[in-house]
Coordinates of C-alpha atoms in Angstrom, one line a residue:
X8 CA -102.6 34.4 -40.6
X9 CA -101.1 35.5 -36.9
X10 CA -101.4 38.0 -34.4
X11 CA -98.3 39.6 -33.0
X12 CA -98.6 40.6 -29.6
X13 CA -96.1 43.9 -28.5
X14 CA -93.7 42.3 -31.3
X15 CA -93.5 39.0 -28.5
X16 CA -95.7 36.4 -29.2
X17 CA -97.9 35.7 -31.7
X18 CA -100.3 32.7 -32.5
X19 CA -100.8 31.1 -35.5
X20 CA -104.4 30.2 -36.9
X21 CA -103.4 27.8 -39.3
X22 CA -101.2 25.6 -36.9
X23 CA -104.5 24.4 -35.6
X24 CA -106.4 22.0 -37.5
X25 CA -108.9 24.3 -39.2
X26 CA -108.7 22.3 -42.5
X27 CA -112.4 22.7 -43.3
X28 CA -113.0 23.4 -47.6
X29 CA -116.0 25.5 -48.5
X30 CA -118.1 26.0 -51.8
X31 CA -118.1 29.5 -52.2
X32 CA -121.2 28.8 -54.3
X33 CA -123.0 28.5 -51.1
X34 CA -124.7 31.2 -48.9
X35 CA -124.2 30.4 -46.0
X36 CA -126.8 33.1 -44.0
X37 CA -129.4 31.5 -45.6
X38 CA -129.1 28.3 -43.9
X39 CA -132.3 28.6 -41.5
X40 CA -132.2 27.0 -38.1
X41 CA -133.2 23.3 -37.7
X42 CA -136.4 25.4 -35.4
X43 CA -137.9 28.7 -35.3
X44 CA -138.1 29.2 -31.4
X45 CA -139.3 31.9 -31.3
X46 CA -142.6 30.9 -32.5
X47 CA -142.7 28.2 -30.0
X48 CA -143.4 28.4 -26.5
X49 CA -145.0 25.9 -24.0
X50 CA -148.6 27.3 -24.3
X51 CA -148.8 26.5 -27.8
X52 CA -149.2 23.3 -27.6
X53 CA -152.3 20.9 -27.4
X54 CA -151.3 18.1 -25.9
X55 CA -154.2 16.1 -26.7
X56 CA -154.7 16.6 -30.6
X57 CA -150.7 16.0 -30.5
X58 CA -151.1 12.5 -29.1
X59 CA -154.3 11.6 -31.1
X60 CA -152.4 13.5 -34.2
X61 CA -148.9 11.3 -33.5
X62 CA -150.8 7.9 -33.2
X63 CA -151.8 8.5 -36.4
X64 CA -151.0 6.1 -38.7
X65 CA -151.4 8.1 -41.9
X66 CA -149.1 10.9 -41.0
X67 CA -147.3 13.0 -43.6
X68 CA -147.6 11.5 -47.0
X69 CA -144.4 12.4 -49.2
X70 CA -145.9 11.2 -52.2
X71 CA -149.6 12.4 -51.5
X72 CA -147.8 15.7 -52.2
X73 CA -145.9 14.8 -54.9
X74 CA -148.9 13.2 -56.6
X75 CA -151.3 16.6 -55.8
X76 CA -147.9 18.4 -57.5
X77 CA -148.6 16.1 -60.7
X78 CA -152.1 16.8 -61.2
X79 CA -152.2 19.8 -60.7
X80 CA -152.4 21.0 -64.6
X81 CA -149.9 23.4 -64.9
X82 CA -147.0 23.3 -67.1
X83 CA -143.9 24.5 -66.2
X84 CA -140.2 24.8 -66.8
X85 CA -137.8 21.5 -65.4
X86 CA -136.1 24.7 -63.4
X87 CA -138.9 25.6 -62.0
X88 CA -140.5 22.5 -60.9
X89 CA -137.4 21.5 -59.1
X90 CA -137.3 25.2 -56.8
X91 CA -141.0 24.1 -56.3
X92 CA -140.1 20.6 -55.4
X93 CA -137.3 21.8 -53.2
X94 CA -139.7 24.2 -51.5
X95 CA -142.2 21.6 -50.9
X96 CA -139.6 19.5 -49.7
X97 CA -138.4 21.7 -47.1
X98 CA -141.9 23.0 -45.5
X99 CA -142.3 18.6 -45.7
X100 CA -138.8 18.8 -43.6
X101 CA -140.1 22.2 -41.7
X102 CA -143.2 20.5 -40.5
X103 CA -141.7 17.5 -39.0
X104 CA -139.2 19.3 -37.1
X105 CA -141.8 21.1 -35.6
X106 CA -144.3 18.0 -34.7
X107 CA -140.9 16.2 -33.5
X108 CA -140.1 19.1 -31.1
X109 CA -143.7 19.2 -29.7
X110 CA -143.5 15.2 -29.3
X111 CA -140.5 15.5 -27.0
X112 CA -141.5 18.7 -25.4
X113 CA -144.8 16.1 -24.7
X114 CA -142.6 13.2 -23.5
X115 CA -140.7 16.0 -21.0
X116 CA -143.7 17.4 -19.8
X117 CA -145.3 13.4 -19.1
X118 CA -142.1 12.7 -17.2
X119 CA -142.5 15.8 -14.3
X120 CA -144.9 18.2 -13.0
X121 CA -148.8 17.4 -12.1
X122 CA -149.9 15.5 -15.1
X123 CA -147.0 13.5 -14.4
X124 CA -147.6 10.0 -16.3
X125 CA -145.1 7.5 -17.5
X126 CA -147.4 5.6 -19.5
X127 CA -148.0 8.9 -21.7
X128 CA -144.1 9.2 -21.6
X129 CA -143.9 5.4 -23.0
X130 CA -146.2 5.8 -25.8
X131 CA -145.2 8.6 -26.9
X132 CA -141.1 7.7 -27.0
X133 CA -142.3 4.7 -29.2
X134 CA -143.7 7.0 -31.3
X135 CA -140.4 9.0 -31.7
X136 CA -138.2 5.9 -31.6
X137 CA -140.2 5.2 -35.0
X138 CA -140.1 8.2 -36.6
X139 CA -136.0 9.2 -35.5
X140 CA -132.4 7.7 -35.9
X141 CA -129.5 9.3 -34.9
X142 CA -127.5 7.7 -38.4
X143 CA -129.3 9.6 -40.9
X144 CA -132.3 11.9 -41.6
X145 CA -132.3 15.6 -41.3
X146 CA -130.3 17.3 -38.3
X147 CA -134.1 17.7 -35.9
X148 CA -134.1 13.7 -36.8
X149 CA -130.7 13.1 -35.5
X150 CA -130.9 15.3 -32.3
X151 CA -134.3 14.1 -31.6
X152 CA -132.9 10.7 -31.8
X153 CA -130.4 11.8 -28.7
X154 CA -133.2 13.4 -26.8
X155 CA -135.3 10.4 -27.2
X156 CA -132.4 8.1 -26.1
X157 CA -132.1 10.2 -22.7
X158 CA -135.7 10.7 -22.0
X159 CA -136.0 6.9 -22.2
X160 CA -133.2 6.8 -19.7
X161 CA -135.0 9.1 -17.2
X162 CA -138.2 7.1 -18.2
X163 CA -136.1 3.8 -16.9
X164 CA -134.3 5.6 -13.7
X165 CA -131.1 5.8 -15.5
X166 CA -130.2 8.7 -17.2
X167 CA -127.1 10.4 -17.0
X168 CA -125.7 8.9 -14.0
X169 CA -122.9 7.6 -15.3
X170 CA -120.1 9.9 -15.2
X171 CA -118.0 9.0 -18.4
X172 CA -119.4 11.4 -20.8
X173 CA -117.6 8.8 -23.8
X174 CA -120.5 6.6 -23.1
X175 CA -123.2 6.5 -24.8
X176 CA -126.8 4.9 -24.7
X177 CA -127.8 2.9 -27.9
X178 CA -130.2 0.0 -28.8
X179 CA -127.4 -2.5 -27.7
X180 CA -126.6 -1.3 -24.4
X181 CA -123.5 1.1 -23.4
X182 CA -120.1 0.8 -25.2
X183 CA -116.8 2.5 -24.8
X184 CA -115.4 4.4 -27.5
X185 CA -112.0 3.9 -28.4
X186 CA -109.5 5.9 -27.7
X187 CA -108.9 6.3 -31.7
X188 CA -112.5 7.5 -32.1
X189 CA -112.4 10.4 -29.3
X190 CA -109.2 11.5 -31.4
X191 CA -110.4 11.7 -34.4
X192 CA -114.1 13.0 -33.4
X193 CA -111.8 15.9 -32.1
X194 CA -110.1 16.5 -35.0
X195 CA -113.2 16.4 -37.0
X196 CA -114.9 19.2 -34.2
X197 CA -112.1 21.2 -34.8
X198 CA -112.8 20.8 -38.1
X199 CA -116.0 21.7 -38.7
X200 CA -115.9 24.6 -36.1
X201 CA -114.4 27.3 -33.9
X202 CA -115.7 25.6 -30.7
X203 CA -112.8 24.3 -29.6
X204 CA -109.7 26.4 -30.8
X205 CA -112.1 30.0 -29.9
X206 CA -111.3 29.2 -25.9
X207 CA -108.1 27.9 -26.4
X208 CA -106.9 31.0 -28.1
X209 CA -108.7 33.6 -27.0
X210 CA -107.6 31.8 -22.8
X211 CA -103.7 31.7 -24.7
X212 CA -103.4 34.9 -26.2
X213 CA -104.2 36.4 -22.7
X214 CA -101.6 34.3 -21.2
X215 CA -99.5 35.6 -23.4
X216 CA -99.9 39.3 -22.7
X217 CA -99.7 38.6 -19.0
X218 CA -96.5 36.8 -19.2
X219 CA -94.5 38.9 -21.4
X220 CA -91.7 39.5 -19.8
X221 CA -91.7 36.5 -17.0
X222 CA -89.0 33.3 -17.4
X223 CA -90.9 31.4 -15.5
X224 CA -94.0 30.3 -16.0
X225 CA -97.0 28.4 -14.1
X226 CA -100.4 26.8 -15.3
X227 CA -102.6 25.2 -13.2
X228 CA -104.9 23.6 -15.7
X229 CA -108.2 22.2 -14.1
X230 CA -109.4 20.1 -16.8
X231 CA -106.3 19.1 -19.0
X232 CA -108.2 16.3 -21.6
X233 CA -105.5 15.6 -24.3
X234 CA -103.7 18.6 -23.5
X235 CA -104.2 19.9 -27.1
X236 CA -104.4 23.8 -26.1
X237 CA -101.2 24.0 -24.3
X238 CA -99.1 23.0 -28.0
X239 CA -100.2 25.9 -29.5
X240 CA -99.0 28.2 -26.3
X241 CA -95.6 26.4 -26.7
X242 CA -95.4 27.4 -30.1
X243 CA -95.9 31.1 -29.7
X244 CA -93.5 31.0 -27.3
X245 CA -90.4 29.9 -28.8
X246 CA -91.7 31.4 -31.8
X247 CA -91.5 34.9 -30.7
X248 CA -89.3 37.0 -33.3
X249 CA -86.6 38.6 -30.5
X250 CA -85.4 39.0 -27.1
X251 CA -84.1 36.0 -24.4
X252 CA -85.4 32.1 -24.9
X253 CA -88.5 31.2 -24.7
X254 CA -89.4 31.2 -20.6
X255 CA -89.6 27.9 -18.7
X256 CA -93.2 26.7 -18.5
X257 CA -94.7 24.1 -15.5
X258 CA -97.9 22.5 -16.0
X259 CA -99.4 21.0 -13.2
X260 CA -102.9 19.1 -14.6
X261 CA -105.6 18.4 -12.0
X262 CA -106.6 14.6 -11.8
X263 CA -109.5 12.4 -10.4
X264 CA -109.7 9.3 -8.9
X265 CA -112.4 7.2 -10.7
X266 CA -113.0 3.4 -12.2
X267 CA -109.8 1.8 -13.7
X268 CA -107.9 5.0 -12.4
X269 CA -108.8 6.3 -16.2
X270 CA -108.4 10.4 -15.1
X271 CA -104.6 9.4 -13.8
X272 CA -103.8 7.8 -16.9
X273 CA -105.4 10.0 -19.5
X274 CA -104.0 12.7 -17.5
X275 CA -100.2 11.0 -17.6
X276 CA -100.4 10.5 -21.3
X277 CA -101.5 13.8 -22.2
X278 CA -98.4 14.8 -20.0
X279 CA -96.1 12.2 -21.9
X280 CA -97.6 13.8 -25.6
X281 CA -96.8 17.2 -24.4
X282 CA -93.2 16.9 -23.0
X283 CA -92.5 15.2 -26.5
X284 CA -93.9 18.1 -28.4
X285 CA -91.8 20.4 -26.2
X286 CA -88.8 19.3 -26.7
X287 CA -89.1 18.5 -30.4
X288 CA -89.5 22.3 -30.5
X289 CA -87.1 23.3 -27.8
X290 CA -89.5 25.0 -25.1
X291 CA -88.3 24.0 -21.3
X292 CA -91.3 22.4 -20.1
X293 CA -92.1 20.8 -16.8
X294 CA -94.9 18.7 -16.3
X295 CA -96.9 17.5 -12.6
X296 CA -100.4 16.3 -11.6
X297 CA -102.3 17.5 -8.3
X298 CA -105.1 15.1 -7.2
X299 CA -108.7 16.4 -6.4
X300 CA -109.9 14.9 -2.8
X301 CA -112.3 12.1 -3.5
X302 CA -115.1 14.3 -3.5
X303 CA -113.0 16.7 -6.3
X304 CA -112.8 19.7 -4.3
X305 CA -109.5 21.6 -4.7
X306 CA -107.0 22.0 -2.0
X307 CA -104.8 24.8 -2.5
X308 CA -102.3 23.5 0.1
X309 CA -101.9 20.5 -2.0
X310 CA -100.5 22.7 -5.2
X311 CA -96.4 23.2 -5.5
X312 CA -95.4 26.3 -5.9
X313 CA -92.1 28.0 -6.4
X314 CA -90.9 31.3 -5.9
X315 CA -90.5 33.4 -8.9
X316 CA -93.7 31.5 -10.8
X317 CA -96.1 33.9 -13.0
X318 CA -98.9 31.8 -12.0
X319 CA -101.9 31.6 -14.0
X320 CA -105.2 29.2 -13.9
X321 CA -106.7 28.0 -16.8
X322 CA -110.5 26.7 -16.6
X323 CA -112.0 24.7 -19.3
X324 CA -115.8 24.3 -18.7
X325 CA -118.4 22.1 -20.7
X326 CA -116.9 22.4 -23.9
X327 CA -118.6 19.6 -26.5
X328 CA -115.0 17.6 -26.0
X329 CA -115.3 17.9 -21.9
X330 CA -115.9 15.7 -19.5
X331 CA -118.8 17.1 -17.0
X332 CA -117.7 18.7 -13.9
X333 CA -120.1 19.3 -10.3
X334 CA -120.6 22.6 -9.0
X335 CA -119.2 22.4 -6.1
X336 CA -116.4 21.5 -7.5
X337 CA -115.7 23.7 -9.7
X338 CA -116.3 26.2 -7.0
X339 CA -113.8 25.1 -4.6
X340 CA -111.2 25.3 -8.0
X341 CA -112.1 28.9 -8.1
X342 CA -112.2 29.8 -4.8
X343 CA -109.1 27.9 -3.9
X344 CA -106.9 29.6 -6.6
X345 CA -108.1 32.7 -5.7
X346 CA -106.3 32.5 -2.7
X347 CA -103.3 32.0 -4.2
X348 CA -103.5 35.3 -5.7
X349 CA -102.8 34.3 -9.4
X350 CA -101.7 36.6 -12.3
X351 CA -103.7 35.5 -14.3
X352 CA -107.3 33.3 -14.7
X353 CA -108.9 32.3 -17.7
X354 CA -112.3 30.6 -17.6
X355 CA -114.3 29.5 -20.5
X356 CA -117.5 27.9 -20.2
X357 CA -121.0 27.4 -22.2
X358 CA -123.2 29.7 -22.2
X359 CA -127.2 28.9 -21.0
X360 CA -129.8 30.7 -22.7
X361 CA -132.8 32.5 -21.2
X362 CA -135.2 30.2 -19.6
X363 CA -138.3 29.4 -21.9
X364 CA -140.3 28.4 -18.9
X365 CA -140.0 26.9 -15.6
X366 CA -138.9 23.7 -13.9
X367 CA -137.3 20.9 -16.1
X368 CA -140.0 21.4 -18.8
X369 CA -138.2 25.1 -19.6
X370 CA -134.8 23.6 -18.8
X371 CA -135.4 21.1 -21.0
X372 CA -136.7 23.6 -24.2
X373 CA -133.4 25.6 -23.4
X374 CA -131.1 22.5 -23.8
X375 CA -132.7 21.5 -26.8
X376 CA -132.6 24.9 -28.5
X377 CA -128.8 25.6 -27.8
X378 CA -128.4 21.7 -29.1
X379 CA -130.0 22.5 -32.0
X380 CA -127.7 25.9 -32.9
X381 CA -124.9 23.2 -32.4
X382 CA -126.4 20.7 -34.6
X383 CA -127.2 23.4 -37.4
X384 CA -123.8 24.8 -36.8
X385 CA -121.9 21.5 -37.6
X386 CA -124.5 21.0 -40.8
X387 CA -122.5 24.6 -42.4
X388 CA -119.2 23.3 -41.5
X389 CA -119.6 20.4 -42.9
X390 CA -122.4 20.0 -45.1
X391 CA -121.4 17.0 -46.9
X392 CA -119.8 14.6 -44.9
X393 CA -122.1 13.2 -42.7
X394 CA -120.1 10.5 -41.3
X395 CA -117.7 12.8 -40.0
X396 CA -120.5 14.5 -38.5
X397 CA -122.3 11.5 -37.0
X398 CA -119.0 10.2 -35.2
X399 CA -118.7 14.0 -33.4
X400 CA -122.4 13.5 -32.3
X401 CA -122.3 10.1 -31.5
X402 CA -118.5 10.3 -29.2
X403 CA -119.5 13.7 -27.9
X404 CA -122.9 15.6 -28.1
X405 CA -125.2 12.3 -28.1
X406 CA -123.5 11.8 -24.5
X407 CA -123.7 15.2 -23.4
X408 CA -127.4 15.6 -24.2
X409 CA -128.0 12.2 -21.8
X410 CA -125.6 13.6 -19.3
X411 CA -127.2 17.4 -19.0
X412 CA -130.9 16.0 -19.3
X413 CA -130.2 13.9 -16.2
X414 CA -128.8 16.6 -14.0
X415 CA -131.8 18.7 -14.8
X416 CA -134.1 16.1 -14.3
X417 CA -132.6 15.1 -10.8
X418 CA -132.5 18.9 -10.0
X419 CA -136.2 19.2 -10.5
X420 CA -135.2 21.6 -13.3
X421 CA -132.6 23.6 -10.5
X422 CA -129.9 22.7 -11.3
X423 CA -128.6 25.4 -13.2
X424 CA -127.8 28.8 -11.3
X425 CA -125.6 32.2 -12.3
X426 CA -122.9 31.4 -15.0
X427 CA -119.6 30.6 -13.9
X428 CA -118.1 34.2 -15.0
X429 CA -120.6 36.1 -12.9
X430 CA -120.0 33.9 -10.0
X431 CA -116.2 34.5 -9.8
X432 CA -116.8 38.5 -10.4
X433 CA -118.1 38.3 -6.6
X434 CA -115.2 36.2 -5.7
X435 CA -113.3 39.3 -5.3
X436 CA -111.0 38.7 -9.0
X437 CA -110.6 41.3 -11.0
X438 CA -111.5 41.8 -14.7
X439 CA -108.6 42.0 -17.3
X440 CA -109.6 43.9 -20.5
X441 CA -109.7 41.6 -23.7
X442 CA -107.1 43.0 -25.9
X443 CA -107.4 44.4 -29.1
X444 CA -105.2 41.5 -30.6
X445 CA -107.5 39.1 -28.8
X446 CA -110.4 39.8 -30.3
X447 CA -108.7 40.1 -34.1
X448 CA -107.6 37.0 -33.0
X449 CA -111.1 35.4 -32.3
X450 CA -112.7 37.2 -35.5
X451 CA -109.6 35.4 -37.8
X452 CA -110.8 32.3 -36.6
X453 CA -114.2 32.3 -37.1
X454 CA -114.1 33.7 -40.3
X455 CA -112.1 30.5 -41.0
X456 CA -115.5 28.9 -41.0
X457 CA -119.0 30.3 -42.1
X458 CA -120.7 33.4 -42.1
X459 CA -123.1 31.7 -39.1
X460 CA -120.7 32.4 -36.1
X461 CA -120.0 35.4 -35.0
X462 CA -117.9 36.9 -32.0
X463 CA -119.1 39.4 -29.2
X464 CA -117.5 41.5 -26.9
X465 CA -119.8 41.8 -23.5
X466 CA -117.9 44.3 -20.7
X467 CA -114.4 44.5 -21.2
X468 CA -113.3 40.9 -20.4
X469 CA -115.7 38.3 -21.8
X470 CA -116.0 37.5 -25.2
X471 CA -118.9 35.2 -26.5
X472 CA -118.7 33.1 -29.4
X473 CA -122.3 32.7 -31.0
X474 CA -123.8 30.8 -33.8
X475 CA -126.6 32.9 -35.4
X476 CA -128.7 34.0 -32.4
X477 CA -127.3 31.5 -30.1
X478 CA -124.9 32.7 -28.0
X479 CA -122.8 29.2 -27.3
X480 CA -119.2 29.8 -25.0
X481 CA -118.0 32.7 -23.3
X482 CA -114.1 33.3 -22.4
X483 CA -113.6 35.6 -19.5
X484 CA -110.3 36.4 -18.7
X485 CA -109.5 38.0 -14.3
X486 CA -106.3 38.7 -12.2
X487 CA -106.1 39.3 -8.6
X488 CA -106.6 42.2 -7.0
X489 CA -103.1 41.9 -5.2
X490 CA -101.4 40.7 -8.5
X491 CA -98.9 43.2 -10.1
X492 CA -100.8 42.6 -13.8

């Protein structure tokens, strides 16, 4: 399954690791979302018959209902019994959801604002530590758990300050992943969704287009990780069908300073994986770092460039797999390679959903809702394997939820303004159409998955990639103004 590109380029779905199996027995739109939120809103709640209702101790009785099911008189068929059974099972399962997400709307709204009181935040994160764990129950359960763990955090005074998002809180105190499991809880995400191959294409394919005819090429990447979405790029390159060998491609990764120089290294062995890959294929490849100030802002002066260069900037942003980035610099990124009057900038990013209400209360209700479309999207891609699917959440989204809770918290709920894409519309770049090809492209892939996600075209250079209502990352693609493309 490809998409040729003005009989150039083309990229190739299945040389990414979309390996996922699924039942065709299963309908896939009538997986309901782990909350209706909709229904819920901040004014809903009583706060008071919550906390008398949560300390409780008789709660919800599984087997009062199954017992009241029992005596009930009625005779029916085995068949029958088990749809009712399932249906009582999932209102059970419906229920708690909801009384979990008015607990930790509770805890959020005891940590800030007037009625501010972190005893009321104490008691009632016992409560959820009791009635959550993030290594099994139903998917609310297991992303409460993670809520709970970084509400306790901000409850303690540290949450989310630590700036390795492959840490993450537990019962036993912080622990570093291994190398081996960030690998493989990679794989598995790219696995079990589009998330992380729908920016990679849909930023390569338009590289791809710019560069056509260009035999040298430059990318400044800004966030490089493992350095997975540049293999694929290689590939369509020395793949394409006619015409001269494939172009000369530099890469020159951004890098941090930070504890046990860990950016530099990651950054170097990334480099070292994709020089290999290059020449085991035969695509000329170049490969340099440019180090961020200490206070990672960009410095355009500090960039090599040569004469000749197509040069393009890529921008990764956020993604589940990414390591968190400030504002500023990002800004200074943007802003400096503006000035260098690129060919070509691709910027992918999450999206943020409208604001259920103000402060870090609505900020709060937004992060859980788009964690909870990521959560229920995971469940369809991989229904039945939930250790795969506790390793992704535990390397990647358990520490993400910690990180973004305690920006918002320190922000006072602020910390969020215009998306990135707007932002760098009024930096004087230019919008580049989204190709036909392109979006093909991104519709291929996600119908490599379920019928959940789905792909939307907003202006004529951002495409969003959304799972049921949720819209979740959006790739824009821009060009200067003084640029030839």
């Amino acid at each position: 399954m490809a998409m040729a590109v003005d009989n150039t380029y083309e990229l190739d779905l299945f040389g990414s690791s979309t390996t996922t199996a699924f039942d065709e027995d299963h309908n896939w739109k009538e997986w309901s979302p782990v909350v209706d939120w909709e229904a819920l809103s901040c004014d809903q709640i009583d706060y008071q018959d919550l906390i008398e209702s949560m300390m409780d101790d008789q709660g919800l009785d599984l087997d009062e209902i199954a017992n009241e099911k029992s005596n009930s008189g009625s005779i029916s068929m085995d068949s029958a019994d088990d749809t009712m059974l399932v249906d009582d099972e999932a209102k059970v399962d419906n229920f708690k959801g909801l009384r979990l997400v008015h607990l930790l709307i509770a805890a959020a709204e005891a940590l800030t604002g007037a009625n501010k009181s972190s005893e009321l935040a104490r008691v009632i994160l016992i409560r959820l530590k009791e009635l959550v764990s993030p290594n099994g129950g139903t998917n609310m359960e297991r992303l409460a758990a993670y809520f709970t763990d970084a509400l306790q955090g901000l409850l303690e005074g540290s949450g989310g300050r630590h700036g390795n998002r492959h840490l993450i809180t537990n019962g036993h105190g912080r622990d570093n992943h291994l190398q081996a499991d960030l690998l493989a809880a990679l794989q598995l995400l790219q696995d079990m969704s589009p998330y992380v191959n729908f920016g990679h294409f849909t930023a390569n394919q338009a590289i791809l287009e710019a560069v056509t005819h260009d035999r040298r090429i430059h990318i400044v990447d800004y966030d490089i990780m493992e350095g997975i979405q540049w293999a694929s790029l290689m590939q369509a390159m020395v793949s394409r069908k006619e015409g001269p060998p494939a172009p000369h491609l530099r890469i020159t990764a951004l890098t941090r300073g930070g504890p046990g120089r860990r950016s530099i290294w990651s950054v170097q062995e990334a480099g070292r994986h994709l020089m290999a890959y290059a020449a085991s294929i035969g695509q000329p490849l170049s490969f340099n770092q440019c180090r961020l100030d200490s206070d990672e802002t960009f410095r355009p002066s500090a960039l090599k460039l040569v004469k000749g260069e197509a040069l393009v900037i890529n921008c990764m942003l956020h993604l589940p797999h990414f390591s968190y980035r400030t504002a500023n610099s990002v800004a200074s990124f943007l802003s400096g390679a503006k000035t260098l009057n690129p060919r070509l900038v691709t910027l992918v990013e999450e999206e943020v959903g409208p604001i259920i209400g103000r402060g870090f209360v609505g900020r709060f209700m937004d992060s859980l809702h788009h964690f909870s479309a990521v959560y229920d999207s995971l469940e369809a891609g991989c229904p039945m394997e939930g250790r795969a699917r506790a390793l992704v959440e535990r390397v990647f989204l358990g520490p993400q939820i910690a990180g973004s809770l305690g920006r918002i918290y320190r922000s006072e709920g602020e910390e969020e303004g215009c998306p990135w894409w707007d932002w760098i519309g009024g930096l004087g770049l230019k919008p580049v159409n989204i190709s036909f090809a392109n979006h093909c492209q991104a519709k291929l892939l996600v119908g490599l998955f379920n019928d959940g996600y789905r792909v939307e075209e907003l202006g004529s250079n951002r495409m969003v990639l959304g799972w049921k209502s949720r819209r979740l990352l959006s790739a824009s693609i821009w060009t200067s103004y003084d640029s030839e493309f």
